[in-house]
């Protein structure tokens, strides 16, 4: 599958070449990602150029369709929440005497400790990096518990997941959804469904 790097996002797409087709078309398949149909005679370079031209449209539509997978970045303000397995958990902020920021989840709450001498932009960046790293780690743990199939966690490549020869790959962002919704995606991938 060809890959296209556009800004911070990787777009993975599948090309289906067909005879008697006059136009190149793109459609988004939630499970399998970006699908491109193109005339047989169109070169791979021209198909990639077309996908590149439509990259902003692809990313915008993907993120609108899956808004639950793309919560806004958090800031250092009380009342912030992180969505994990379909539930919203409060984030507590605490100033600490350490240079390094820390992030943990205990008793149903997230806690972010940071140095008050660190500039706010750096605090926010550190918070969001900690959140993503924690969610990726939990995705690897939780996804394996939901199926007997071997599971790998993949970067966000504009698809929910894919079936490979001996395993399935799931978008780490699915960790924002409830377990039963993740289970449905896993079953659909195993069965080879599209939607």
mmCIF file of C-alpha atoms in Angstrom:
data_model
loop_
_atom_site.group_PDB
_atom_site.id
_atom_site.type_symbol
_atom_site.label_atom_id
_atom_site.label_comp_id
_atom_site.label_asym_id
_atom_site.label_seq_id
_atom_site.Cartn_x
_atom_site.Cartn_y
_atom_site.Cartn_z
ATOM 1 C CA UNK A 1 0.000 0.000 0.000
ATOM 2 C CA UNK A 2 1.393 3.386 -0.937
ATOM 3 C CA UNK A 3 1.997 5.929 1.822
ATOM 4 C CA UNK A 4 1.799 9.692 1.572
ATOM 5 C CA UNK A 5 3.131 11.956 4.318
ATOM 6 C CA UNK A 6 1.135 15.195 4.496
ATOM 7 C CA UNK A 7 2.133 17.571 7.304
ATOM 8 C CA UNK A 8 1.819 15.485 10.499
ATOM 9 C CA UNK A 9 -0.503 12.885 8.987
ATOM 10 C CA UNK A 10 0.320 9.707 7.109
ATOM 11 C CA UNK A 11 -2.206 8.734 4.462
ATOM 12 C CA UNK A 12 -2.117 5.091 3.484
ATOM 13 C CA UNK A 13 -4.158 4.275 0.409
ATOM 14 C CA UNK A 14 -5.001 1.373 -1.879
ATOM 15 C CA UNK A 15 -5.136 1.795 -5.647
ATOM 16 C CA UNK A 16 -7.625 -0.166 -7.755
ATOM 17 C CA UNK A 17 -6.948 0.215 -11.482
ATOM 18 C CA UNK A 18 -9.883 -0.504 -13.769
ATOM 19 C CA UNK A 19 -10.337 -0.625 -17.539
ATOM 20 C CA UNK A 20 -12.702 1.814 -19.232
ATOM 21 C CA UNK A 21 -12.556 4.202 -16.285
ATOM 22 C CA UNK A 22 -12.142 7.856 -17.234
ATOM 23 C CA UNK A 23 -11.757 9.544 -13.858
ATOM 24 C CA UNK A 24 -9.685 8.962 -10.755
ATOM 25 C CA UNK A 25 -11.884 8.739 -7.656
ATOM 26 C CA UNK A 26 -11.194 8.651 -3.942
ATOM 27 C CA UNK A 27 -13.451 7.240 -1.261
ATOM 28 C CA UNK A 28 -12.919 6.684 2.430
ATOM 29 C CA UNK A 29 -13.489 3.187 3.773
ATOM 30 C CA UNK A 30 -13.468 3.408 7.565
ATOM 31 C CA UNK A 31 -11.915 0.025 8.099
ATOM 32 C CA UNK A 32 -9.485 -0.121 5.224
ATOM 33 C CA UNK A 33 -8.661 3.537 4.725
ATOM 34 C CA UNK A 34 -8.412 5.560 1.563
ATOM 35 C CA UNK A 35 -9.428 3.720 -1.614
ATOM 36 C CA UNK A 36 -8.464 5.130 -5.011
ATOM 37 C CA UNK A 37 -9.928 3.903 -8.303
ATOM 38 C CA UNK A 38 -8.016 4.959 -11.389
ATOM 39 C CA UNK A 39 -7.867 4.155 -15.108
ATOM 40 C CA UNK A 40 -5.478 1.308 -15.953
ATOM 41 C CA UNK A 41 -3.300 3.559 -18.064
ATOM 42 C CA UNK A 42 -2.768 6.158 -15.313
ATOM 43 C CA UNK A 43 0.761 5.943 -13.877
ATOM 44 C CA UNK A 44 1.410 5.434 -10.168
ATOM 45 C CA UNK A 45 3.100 8.842 -10.044
ATOM 46 C CA UNK A 46 -0.025 10.554 -11.404
ATOM 47 C CA UNK A 47 -2.219 8.671 -8.925
ATOM 48 C CA UNK A 48 0.045 9.749 -6.066
ATOM 49 C CA UNK A 49 -0.023 13.354 -7.309
ATOM 50 C CA UNK A 50 -3.836 13.186 -7.317
ATOM 51 C CA UNK A 51 -3.925 11.828 -3.752
ATOM 52 C CA UNK A 52 -1.446 14.506 -2.688
ATOM 53 C CA UNK A 53 -3.656 17.195 -4.232
ATOM 54 C CA UNK A 54 -6.644 15.847 -2.276
ATOM 55 C CA UNK A 55 -4.729 15.267 0.993
ATOM 56 C CA UNK A 56 -6.331 18.154 2.908
ATOM 57 C CA UNK A 57 -9.803 17.004 1.825
ATOM 58 C CA UNK A 58 -9.014 13.407 2.862
ATOM 59 C CA UNK A 59 -7.740 14.417 6.296
ATOM 60 C CA UNK A 60 -10.603 16.874 6.943
ATOM 61 C CA UNK A 61 -13.264 14.346 5.989
ATOM 62 C CA UNK A 62 -11.604 11.544 7.945
ATOM 63 C CA UNK A 63 -11.384 13.667 11.088
ATOM 64 C CA UNK A 64 -14.963 14.958 10.721
ATOM 65 C CA UNK A 65 -16.263 11.420 10.277
ATOM 66 C CA UNK A 66 -14.285 10.210 13.302
ATOM 67 C CA UNK A 67 -14.414 13.281 15.534
ATOM 68 C CA UNK A 68 -14.491 11.015 18.603
ATOM 69 C CA UNK A 69 -10.964 9.823 17.765
ATOM 70 C CA UNK A 70 -9.569 13.362 17.593
ATOM 71 C CA UNK A 71 -10.272 15.188 20.851
ATOM 72 C CA UNK A 72 -8.807 18.657 21.081
ATOM 73 C CA UNK A 73 -5.389 19.108 22.661
ATOM 74 C CA UNK A 74 -5.566 19.884 26.351
ATOM 75 C CA UNK A 75 -4.284 22.973 28.111
ATOM 76 C CA UNK A 76 -3.268 23.581 31.715
ATOM 77 C CA UNK A 77 -6.739 24.506 32.987
ATOM 78 C CA UNK A 78 -8.920 22.854 35.591
ATOM 79 C CA UNK A 79 -11.846 20.836 34.291
ATOM 80 C CA UNK A 80 -9.933 19.223 31.406
ATOM 81 C CA UNK A 81 -10.893 15.631 30.592
ATOM 82 C CA UNK A 82 -9.329 12.740 28.689
ATOM 83 C CA UNK A 83 -11.529 10.242 26.848
ATOM 84 C CA UNK A 84 -10.383 6.676 27.530
ATOM 85 C CA UNK A 85 -12.445 3.595 26.608
ATOM 86 C CA UNK A 86 -15.527 5.732 26.068
ATOM 87 C CA UNK A 87 -15.395 7.514 29.422
ATOM 88 C CA UNK A 88 -14.225 11.013 30.300
ATOM 89 C CA UNK A 89 -11.671 11.162 33.110
ATOM 90 C CA UNK A 90 -10.702 14.393 34.831
ATOM 91 C CA UNK A 91 -7.120 15.662 34.732
ATOM 92 C CA UNK A 92 -5.692 17.108 37.937
ATOM 93 C CA UNK A 93 -2.791 19.548 37.660
ATOM 94 C CA UNK A 94 -0.153 19.852 40.337
ATOM 95 C CA UNK A 95 2.935 22.006 40.536
ATOM 96 C CA UNK A 96 6.001 20.063 41.678
ATOM 97 C CA UNK A 97 9.626 20.786 42.542
ATOM 98 C CA UNK A 98 10.937 18.528 39.772
ATOM 99 C CA UNK A 99 12.349 19.553 36.411
ATOM 100 C CA UNK A 100 10.667 16.645 34.599
ATOM 101 C CA UNK A 101 6.898 16.525 34.264
ATOM 102 C CA UNK A 102 5.082 13.338 35.274
ATOM 103 C CA UNK A 103 1.771 11.855 34.220
ATOM 104 C CA UNK A 104 -0.202 9.077 35.880
ATOM 105 C CA UNK A 105 -3.659 7.523 36.166
ATOM 106 C CA UNK A 106 -4.862 6.621 39.649
ATOM 107 C CA UNK A 107 -8.271 6.100 41.200
ATOM 108 C CA UNK A 108 -10.143 7.165 38.072
ATOM 109 C CA UNK A 109 -8.238 10.424 37.587
ATOM 110 C CA UNK A 110 -5.228 11.525 35.593
ATOM 111 C CA UNK A 111 -2.578 13.580 37.347
ATOM 112 C CA UNK A 112 -0.084 15.833 35.607
ATOM 113 C CA UNK A 113 2.764 17.211 37.747
ATOM 114 C CA UNK A 114 4.925 19.957 36.297
ATOM 115 C CA UNK A 115 7.483 22.537 37.317
ATOM 116 C CA UNK A 116 6.018 26.047 37.687
ATOM 117 C CA UNK A 117 9.243 27.443 36.173
ATOM 118 C CA UNK A 118 8.546 25.670 32.862
ATOM 119 C CA UNK A 119 6.978 28.001 30.251
ATOM 120 C CA UNK A 120 3.277 27.333 29.657
ATOM 121 C CA UNK A 121 3.746 26.308 26.008
ATOM 122 C CA UNK A 122 6.248 23.651 27.098
ATOM 123 C CA UNK A 123 3.874 22.472 29.854
ATOM 124 C CA UNK A 124 1.045 22.069 27.336
ATOM 125 C CA UNK A 125 3.308 20.256 24.859
ATOM 126 C CA UNK A 126 4.562 17.922 27.613
ATOM 127 C CA UNK A 127 0.993 17.228 28.786
ATOM 128 C CA UNK A 128 -0.194 16.277 25.305
ATOM 129 C CA UNK A 129 2.916 14.146 24.669
ATOM 130 C CA UNK A 130 2.328 12.292 27.960
ATOM 131 C CA UNK A 131 -1.336 11.738 27.083
ATOM 132 C CA UNK A 132 -0.560 10.327 23.636
ATOM 133 C CA UNK A 133 2.207 8.054 24.960
ATOM 134 C CA UNK A 134 -0.046 6.765 27.754
ATOM 135 C CA UNK A 135 -2.987 6.140 25.397
ATOM 136 C CA UNK A 136 -0.758 4.339 22.876
ATOM 137 C CA UNK A 137 0.603 2.100 25.636
ATOM 138 C CA UNK A 138 -2.900 1.310 26.897
ATOM 139 C CA UNK A 139 -4.117 0.665 23.350
ATOM 140 C CA UNK A 140 -1.440 -2.012 22.966
ATOM 141 C CA UNK A 141 -2.567 -3.647 26.238
ATOM 142 C CA UNK A 142 -6.338 -3.382 25.839
ATOM 143 C CA UNK A 143 -6.608 -4.327 22.158
ATOM 144 C CA UNK A 144 -4.796 -7.623 22.796
ATOM 145 C CA UNK A 145 -7.339 -8.507 25.479
ATOM 146 C CA UNK A 146 -10.267 -8.068 23.065
ATOM 147 C CA UNK A 147 -9.367 -10.779 20.545
ATOM 148 C CA UNK A 148 -7.563 -14.077 20.205
ATOM 149 C CA UNK A 149 -5.912 -12.800 17.010
ATOM 150 C CA UNK A 150 -2.472 -11.214 17.358
ATOM 151 C CA UNK A 151 -2.894 -7.430 17.380
ATOM 152 C CA UNK A 152 -0.491 -4.645 16.542
ATOM 153 C CA UNK A 153 -1.111 -0.981 17.216
ATOM 154 C CA UNK A 154 -0.449 1.292 14.268
ATOM 155 C CA UNK A 155 0.006 4.993 13.873
ATOM 156 C CA UNK A 156 -2.938 7.016 12.706
ATOM 157 C CA UNK A 157 -2.956 6.318 8.956
ATOM 158 C CA UNK A 158 -6.526 7.390 8.092
ATOM 159 C CA UNK A 159 -8.083 3.997 8.733
ATOM 160 C CA UNK A 160 -9.440 2.162 11.757
ATOM 161 C CA UNK A 161 -7.399 -0.933 11.117
ATOM 162 C CA UNK A 162 -6.401 -3.616 8.675
ATOM 163 C CA UNK A 163 -6.133 -7.367 8.408
ATOM 164 C CA UNK A 164 -2.710 -8.750 7.713
ATOM 165 C CA UNK A 165 -1.642 -12.345 7.084
ATOM 166 C CA UNK A 166 -1.125 -13.350 10.694
ATOM 167 C CA UNK A 167 -2.458 -10.396 12.691
ATOM 168 C CA UNK A 168 -4.689 -7.371 12.678
ATOM 169 C CA UNK A 169 -3.471 -3.803 13.014
ATOM 170 C CA UNK A 170 -5.607 -1.235 14.826
ATOM 171 C CA UNK A 171 -5.379 2.542 14.860
ATOM 172 C CA UNK A 172 -4.216 3.521 18.353
ATOM 173 C CA UNK A 173 -6.869 6.250 18.492
ATOM 174 C CA UNK A 174 -9.600 3.613 18.845
ATOM 175 C CA UNK A 175 -8.692 3.580 22.558
ATOM 176 C CA UNK A 176 -11.005 6.610 22.889
ATOM 177 C CA UNK A 177 -14.032 4.400 22.103
ATOM 178 C CA UNK A 178 -15.907 1.973 24.338
ATOM 179 C CA UNK A 179 -14.697 -1.623 24.457
ATOM 180 C CA UNK A 180 -17.762 -2.968 22.636
ATOM 181 C CA UNK A 181 -17.242 -0.470 19.783
ATOM 182 C CA UNK A 182 -13.586 -1.525 19.518
ATOM 183 C CA UNK A 183 -14.672 -5.176 19.571
ATOM 184 C CA UNK A 184 -17.068 -4.514 16.677
ATOM 185 C CA UNK A 185 -14.262 -2.937 14.632
ATOM 186 C CA UNK A 186 -12.028 -5.954 15.345
ATOM 187 C CA UNK A 187 -14.751 -8.403 14.278
ATOM 188 C CA UNK A 188 -15.471 -6.408 11.114
ATOM 189 C CA UNK A 189 -11.786 -6.348 10.190
ATOM 190 C CA UNK A 190 -11.474 -10.104 10.731
ATOM 191 C CA UNK A 191 -14.561 -10.694 8.560
ATOM 192 C CA UNK A 192 -13.194 -8.396 5.840
ATOM 193 C CA UNK A 193 -16.114 -5.970 5.922
ATOM 194 C CA UNK A 194 -16.026 -2.477 4.488
ATOM 195 C CA UNK A 195 -18.047 0.597 5.468
#
